[in-house]
Coordinates of C-alpha atoms and ligand atoms in Angstrom, one line a residue:
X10 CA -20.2 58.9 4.4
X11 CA -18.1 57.0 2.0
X12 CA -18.0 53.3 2.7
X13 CA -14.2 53.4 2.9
X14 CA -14.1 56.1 5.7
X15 CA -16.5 54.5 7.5
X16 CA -15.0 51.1 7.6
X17 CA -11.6 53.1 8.0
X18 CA -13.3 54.8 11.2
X19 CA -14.4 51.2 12.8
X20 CA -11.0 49.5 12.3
X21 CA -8.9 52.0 14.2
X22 CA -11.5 51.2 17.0
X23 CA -10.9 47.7 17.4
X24 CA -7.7 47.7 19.7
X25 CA -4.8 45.7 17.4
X26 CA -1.4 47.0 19.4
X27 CA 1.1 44.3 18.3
X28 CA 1.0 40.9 19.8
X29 CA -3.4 41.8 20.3
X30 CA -4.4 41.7 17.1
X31 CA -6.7 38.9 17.8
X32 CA -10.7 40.7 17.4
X33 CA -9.2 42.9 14.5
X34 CA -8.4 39.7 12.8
X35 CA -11.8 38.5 13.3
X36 CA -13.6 41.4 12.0
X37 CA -11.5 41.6 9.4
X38 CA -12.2 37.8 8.2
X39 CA -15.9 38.5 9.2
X40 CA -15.7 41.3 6.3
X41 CA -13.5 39.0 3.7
X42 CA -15.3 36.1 4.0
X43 CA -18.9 38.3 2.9
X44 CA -16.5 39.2 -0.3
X45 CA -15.9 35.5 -1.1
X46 CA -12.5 35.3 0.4
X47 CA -11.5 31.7 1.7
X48 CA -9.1 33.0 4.8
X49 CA -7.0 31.0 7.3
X50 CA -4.6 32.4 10.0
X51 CA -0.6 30.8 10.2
X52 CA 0.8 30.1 13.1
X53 CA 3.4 32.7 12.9
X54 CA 2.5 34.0 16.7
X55 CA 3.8 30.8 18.3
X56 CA 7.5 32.3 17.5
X57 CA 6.9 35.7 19.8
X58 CA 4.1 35.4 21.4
X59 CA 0.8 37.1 20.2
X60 CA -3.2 36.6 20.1
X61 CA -3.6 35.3 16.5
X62 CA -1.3 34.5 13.2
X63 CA -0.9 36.3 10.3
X64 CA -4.0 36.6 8.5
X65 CA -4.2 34.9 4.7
X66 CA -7.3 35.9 2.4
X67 CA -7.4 33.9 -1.3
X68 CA -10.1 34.4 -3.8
X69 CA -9.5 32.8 -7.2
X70 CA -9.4 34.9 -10.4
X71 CA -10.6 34.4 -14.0
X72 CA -7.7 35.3 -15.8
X73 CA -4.4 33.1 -16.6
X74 CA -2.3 35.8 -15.1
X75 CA -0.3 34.5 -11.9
X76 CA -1.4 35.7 -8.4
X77 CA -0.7 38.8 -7.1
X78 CA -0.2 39.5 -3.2
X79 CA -1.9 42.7 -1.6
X80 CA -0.6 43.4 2.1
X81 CA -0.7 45.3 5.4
X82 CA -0.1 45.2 9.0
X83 CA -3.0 45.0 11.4
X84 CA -0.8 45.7 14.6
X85 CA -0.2 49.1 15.9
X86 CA 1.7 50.9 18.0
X87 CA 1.5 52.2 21.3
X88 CA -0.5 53.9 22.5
X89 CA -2.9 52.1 20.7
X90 CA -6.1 51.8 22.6
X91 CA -9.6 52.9 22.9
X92 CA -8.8 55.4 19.6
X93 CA -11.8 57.9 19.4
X94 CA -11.2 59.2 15.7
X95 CA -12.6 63.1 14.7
X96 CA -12.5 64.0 11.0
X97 CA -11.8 67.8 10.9
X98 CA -11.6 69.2 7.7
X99 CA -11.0 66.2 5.4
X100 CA -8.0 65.0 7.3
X101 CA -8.6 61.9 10.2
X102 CA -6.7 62.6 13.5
X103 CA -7.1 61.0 17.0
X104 CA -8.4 62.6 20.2
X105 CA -4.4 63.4 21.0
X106 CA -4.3 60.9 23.7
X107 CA -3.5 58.1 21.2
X108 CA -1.8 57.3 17.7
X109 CA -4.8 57.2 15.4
X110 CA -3.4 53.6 13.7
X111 CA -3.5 54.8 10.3
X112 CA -0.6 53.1 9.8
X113 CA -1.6 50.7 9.2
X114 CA -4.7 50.4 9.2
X115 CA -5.2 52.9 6.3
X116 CA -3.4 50.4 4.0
X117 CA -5.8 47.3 5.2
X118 CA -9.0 49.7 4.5
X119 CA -7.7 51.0 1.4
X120 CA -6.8 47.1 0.1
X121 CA -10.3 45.9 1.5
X122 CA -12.2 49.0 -1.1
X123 CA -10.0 48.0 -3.8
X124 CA -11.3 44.7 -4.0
X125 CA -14.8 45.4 -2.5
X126 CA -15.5 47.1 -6.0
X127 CA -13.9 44.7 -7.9
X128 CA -16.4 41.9 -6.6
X129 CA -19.2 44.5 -6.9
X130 CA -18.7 45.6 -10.5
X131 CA -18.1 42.1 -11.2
X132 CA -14.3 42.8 -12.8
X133 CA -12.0 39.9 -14.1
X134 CA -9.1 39.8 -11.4
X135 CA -6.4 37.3 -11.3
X136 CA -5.8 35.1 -8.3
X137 CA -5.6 37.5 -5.1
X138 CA -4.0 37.0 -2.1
X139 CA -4.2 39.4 0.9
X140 CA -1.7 38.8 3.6
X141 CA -2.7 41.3 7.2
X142 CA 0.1 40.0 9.1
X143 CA 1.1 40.6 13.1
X144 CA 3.2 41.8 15.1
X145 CA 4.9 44.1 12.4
X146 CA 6.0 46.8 14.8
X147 CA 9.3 46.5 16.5
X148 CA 10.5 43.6 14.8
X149 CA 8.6 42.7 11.6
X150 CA 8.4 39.5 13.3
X151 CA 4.9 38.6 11.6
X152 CA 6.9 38.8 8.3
X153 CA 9.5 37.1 9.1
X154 CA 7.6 33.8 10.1
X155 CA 4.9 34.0 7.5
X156 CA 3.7 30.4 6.4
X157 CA 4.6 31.1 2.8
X158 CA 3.2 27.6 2.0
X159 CA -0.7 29.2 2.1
X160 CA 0.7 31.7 -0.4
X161 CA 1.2 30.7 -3.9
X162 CA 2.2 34.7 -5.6
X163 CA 6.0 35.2 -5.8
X164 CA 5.2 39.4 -5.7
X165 CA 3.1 42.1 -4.8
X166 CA 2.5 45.2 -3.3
X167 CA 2.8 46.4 0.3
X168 CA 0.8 49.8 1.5
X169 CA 2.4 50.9 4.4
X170 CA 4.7 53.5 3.9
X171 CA 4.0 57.4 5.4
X172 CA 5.7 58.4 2.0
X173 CA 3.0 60.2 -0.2
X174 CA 1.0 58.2 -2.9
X175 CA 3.0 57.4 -6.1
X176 CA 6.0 56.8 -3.9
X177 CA 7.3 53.6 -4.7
X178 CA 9.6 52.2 -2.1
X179 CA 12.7 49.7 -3.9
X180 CA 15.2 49.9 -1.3
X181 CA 15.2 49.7 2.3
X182 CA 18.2 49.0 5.1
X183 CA 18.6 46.0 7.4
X184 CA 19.5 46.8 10.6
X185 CA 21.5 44.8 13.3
X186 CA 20.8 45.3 16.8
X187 CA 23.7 45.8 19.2
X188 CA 23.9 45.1 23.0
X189 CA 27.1 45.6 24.8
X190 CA 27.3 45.2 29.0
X191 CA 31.1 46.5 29.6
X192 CA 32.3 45.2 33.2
X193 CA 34.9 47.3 35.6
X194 CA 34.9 47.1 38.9
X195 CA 33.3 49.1 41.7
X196 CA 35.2 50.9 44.3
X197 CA 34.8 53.4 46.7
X198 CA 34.6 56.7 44.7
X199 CA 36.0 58.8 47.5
X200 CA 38.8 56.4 49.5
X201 CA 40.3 54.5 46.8
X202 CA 38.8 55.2 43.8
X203 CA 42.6 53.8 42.2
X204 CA 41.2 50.0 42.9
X205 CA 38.5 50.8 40.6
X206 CA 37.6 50.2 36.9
X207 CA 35.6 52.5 35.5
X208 CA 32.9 51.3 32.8
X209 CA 31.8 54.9 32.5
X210 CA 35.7 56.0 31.5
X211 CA 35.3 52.4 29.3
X212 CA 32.8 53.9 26.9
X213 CA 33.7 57.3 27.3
X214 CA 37.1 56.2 25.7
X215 CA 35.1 53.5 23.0
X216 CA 32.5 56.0 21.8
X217 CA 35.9 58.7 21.4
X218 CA 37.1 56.4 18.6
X219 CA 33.6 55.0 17.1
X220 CA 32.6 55.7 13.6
X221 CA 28.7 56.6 14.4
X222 CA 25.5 58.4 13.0
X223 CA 26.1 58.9 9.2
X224 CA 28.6 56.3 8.0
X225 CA 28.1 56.3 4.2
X226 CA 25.1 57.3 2.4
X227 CA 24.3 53.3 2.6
X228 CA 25.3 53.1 5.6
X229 CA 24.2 54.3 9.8
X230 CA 25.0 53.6 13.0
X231 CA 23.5 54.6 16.4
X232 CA 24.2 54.1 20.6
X233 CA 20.4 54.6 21.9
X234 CA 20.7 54.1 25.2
X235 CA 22.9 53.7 28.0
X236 CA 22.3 52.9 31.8
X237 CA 24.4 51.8 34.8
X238 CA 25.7 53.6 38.4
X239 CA 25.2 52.8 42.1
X240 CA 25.4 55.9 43.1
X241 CA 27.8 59.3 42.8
X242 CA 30.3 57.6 45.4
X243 CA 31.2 54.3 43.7
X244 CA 33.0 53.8 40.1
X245 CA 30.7 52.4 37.7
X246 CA 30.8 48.9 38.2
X247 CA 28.6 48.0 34.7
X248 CA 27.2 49.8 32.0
X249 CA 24.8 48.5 29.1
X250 CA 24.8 50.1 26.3
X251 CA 21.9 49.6 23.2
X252 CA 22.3 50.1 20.2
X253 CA 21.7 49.9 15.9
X254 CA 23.8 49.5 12.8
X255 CA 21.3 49.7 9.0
X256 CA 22.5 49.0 6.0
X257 CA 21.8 48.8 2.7
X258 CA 24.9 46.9 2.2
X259 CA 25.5 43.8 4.3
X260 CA 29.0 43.6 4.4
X261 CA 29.3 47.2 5.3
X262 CA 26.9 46.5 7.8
X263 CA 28.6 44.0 9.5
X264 CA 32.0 45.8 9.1
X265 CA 30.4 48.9 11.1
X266 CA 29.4 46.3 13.8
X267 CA 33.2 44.5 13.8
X268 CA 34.3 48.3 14.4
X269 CA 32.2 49.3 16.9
X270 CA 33.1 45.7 18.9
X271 CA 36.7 47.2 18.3
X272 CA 36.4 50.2 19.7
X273 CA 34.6 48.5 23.4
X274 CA 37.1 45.7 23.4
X275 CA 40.4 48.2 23.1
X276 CA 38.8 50.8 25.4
X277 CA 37.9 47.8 27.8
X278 CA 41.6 46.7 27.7
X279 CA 43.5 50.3 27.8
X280 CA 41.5 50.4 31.5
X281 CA 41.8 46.6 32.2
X282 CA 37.8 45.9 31.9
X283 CA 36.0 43.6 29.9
X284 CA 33.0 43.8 27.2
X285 CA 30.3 41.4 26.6
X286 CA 29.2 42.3 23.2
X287 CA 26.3 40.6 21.3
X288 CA 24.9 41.8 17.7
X289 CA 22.1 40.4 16.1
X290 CA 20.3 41.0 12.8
X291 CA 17.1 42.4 12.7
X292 CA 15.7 42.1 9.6
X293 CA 18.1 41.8 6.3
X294 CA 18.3 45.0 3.3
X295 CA 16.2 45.1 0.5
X296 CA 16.6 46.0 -2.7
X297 CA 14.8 45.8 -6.0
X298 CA 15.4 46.5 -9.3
X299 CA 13.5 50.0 -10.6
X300 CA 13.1 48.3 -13.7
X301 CA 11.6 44.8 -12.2
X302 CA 7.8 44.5 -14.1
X303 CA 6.6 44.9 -10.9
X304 CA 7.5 48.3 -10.2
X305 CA 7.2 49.7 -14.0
X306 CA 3.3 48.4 -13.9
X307 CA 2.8 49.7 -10.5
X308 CA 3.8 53.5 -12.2
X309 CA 1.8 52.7 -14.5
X310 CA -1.6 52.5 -13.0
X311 CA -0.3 55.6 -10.7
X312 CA 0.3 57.6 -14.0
X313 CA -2.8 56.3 -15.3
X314 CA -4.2 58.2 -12.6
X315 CA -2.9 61.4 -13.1
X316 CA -0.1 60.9 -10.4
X317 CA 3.5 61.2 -10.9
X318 CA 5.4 58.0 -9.7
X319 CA 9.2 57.3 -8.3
X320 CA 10.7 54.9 -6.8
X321 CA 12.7 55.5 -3.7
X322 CA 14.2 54.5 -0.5
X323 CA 13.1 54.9 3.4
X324 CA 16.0 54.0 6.4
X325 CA 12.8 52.3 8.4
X326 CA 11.9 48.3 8.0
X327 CA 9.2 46.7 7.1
X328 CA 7.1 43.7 6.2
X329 CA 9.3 44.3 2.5
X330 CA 12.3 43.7 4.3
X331 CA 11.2 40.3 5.4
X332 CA 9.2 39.2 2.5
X333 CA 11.9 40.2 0.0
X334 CA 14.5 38.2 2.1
X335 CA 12.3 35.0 1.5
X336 CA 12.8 35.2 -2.3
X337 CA 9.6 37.0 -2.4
X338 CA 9.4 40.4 -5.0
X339 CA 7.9 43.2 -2.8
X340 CA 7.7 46.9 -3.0
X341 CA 6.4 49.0 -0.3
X342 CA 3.6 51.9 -1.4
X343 CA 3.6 55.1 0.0
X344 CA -0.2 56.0 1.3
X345 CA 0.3 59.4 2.6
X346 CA 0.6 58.8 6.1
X347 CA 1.0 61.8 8.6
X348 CA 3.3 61.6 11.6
X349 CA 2.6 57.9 12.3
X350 CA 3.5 56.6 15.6
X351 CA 2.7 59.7 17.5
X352 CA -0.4 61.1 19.0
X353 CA -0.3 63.5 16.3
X354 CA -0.8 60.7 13.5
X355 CA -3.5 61.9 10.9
X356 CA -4.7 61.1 7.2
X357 CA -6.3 62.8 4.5
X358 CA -9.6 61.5 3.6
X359 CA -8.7 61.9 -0.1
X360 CA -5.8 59.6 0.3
X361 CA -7.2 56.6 2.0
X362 CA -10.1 57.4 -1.4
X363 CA -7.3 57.6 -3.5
X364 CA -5.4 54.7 -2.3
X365 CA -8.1 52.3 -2.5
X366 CA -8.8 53.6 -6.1
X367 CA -5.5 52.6 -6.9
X368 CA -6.0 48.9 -5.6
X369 CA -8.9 48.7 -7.8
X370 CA -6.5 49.6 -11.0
X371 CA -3.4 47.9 -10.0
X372 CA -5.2 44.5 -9.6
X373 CA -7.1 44.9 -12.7
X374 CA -4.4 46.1 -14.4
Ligands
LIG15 ZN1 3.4 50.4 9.4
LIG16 CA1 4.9 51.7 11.6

């Protein structure tokens, strides 16, 4: 078996859901440190909680060129644990009870190859830093507190997108996370309902007026989830509402989120309740320049390889989101992913093969 799909097998069994990535970290330094990797860990973790910090592999070059930055997530979804991987046909899967952790582990095995040969056939690379970081999933919050003094490159390359290989990914949303709690006030539903303020007829009337799902092509909005109710005999007393505003445009973003605070606070005050509203931003857009050196070398070594190359877009977050708002220049690779976080989640063989021949060339380059 291919080194690549064997190490590919191993990783997906060491148990890495966010916030546990603790023995995948180790192996992983285990392997980078045989390759002549110096690697330290942050202390990104402290800020939400976690087993270990983002992980941060150097290896100096021999060429004048400035450093390049290779990264991937090591945490996975849920559910994430005891992973048996089968191989059926060329194409990885889980048993079904589990996501197989592909994402991302695909990208860290594929980066790991890359560079494995590089060493072995002895190439000239330029200084190369791999960041694995934590905690990606459901927050990018590994990211977002990376301890960018152990990092000296300015750019790189991400792979962790399920879009297919030669996808280059320039432009992603932020996304601004929206709680609202509107108060009535609980009556009996049956003897005198009229003393009552209902927070169900509160966001009934809200959600009538709200702008939601497709704003603009830059621009969505979403209510995920709402809960509150005693019971079928009293008026709802409180009801919480989640929900999302993304953006590739941070104005319009927040302008979505001032609308929808609108339309709870005038619903709230046609029935005489009140809103609690809070917003918070997730993680900020990204966007770079198709043209940047970065992304017309990266089509390059694609091309090189017989694959056609675009840039694009996705509406999900990633580590790009956070890197790129820290004045770093990031693009997130497509790797072929299928059906990530779901028990269905599989991957072609040929792409993780692919992916990591790609590593090779890119760093080379
Ligand atoms: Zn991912
Ligand atoms: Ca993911």
């Amino acid at each position: 078996m291919e080194r690549i799909v064997e190490r590919f097998l191993h990783f997906v069994q060491i148990d890495s859901e966010s916030g546990e990535e603790k023995d995948f970290a180790l192996h992983l330094k285990t392997i980078l440190e045989s390759l002549g990797f110096d690697v330290k860990f942050d202390q990104a973790h402290e800020a939400f909680g976690g087993t270990i910090g983002n992980l941060i592999a150097t290896k100096k070059g021999h060429t004048s060129k400035k450093p390049i930055l290779l990264s991937a997530h090591m945490d996975t979804v849920k559910p994430g644990k005891n992973i048996k991987p089968i191989i059926k046909e060329g194409m990885i899967y889980s048993e079904g009870e589990t996501i197989l952790g592909g994402d991302d582990k695909a990208g860290i095995a594929a980066i790991i190859e890359g560079v494995n040969q590089i060493i072995e056939e002895d190439l000239d690379h330029p200084d190369l830093e791999l960041v694995f970081t934590v905690c990606e999933e459901g927050g990018i919050n590994g990211g977002k507190h990376l301890d960018l003094n152990l990092i000296k490159a300015t750019e790189g390359i991400i792979l962790d997108s399920s879009k297919l290989p030669g996808e280059i990914i320039v432009q992603s949303p932020g996304q601004t996370r929206i709680e609202v709690t509107i108060h009535g006030k609980s009556a009996h539903a049956g003897v005198s309902p009229e003393s009552g303020i209902s927070a169900a007829q509160i966001f009934a009337e809200a959600v009538h007026h709200m702008k939601l799902l497709r704003i603009d092509e830059e621009t969505t909005a979403n209510i995920g989830m709402i809960s509150g109710g005693k019971g079928t005999n009293v008026v709802m007393e409180e009801l919480k509402v989640l929900g999302e505003v993304r953006s590739l445009n941070l104005d319009k973003m927040n302008e979505q989120v001032k609308h929808m605070a609108f339309c709870f606070e005038k619903a709230a005050e046609k029935f005489g309740g009140q809103v609690t509203f809070n917003s918070e931003l997730k993680y900020p857009a990204f966007n770079v320049d198709p043209l940047h050196e970065l992304v017309i070398n990266t089509k390059k070594v694609f091309e090189e390889m017989g694959i056609s190359a675009t840039t694009t877009f996705t509406g999900g977050g990633s580590d790009a989101n956070a890197l790129n708002a820290r004045n770093m220049t990031m693009i997130n690779l497509g790797i072929g992913e299928k059906k990530a976080h779901t028990t269905e989640e599989h991957y072609a063989v040929s792409d993780l093969i692919l992916m990591s021949d790609f590593v090779k060339r890119w760093i080379i380059k």
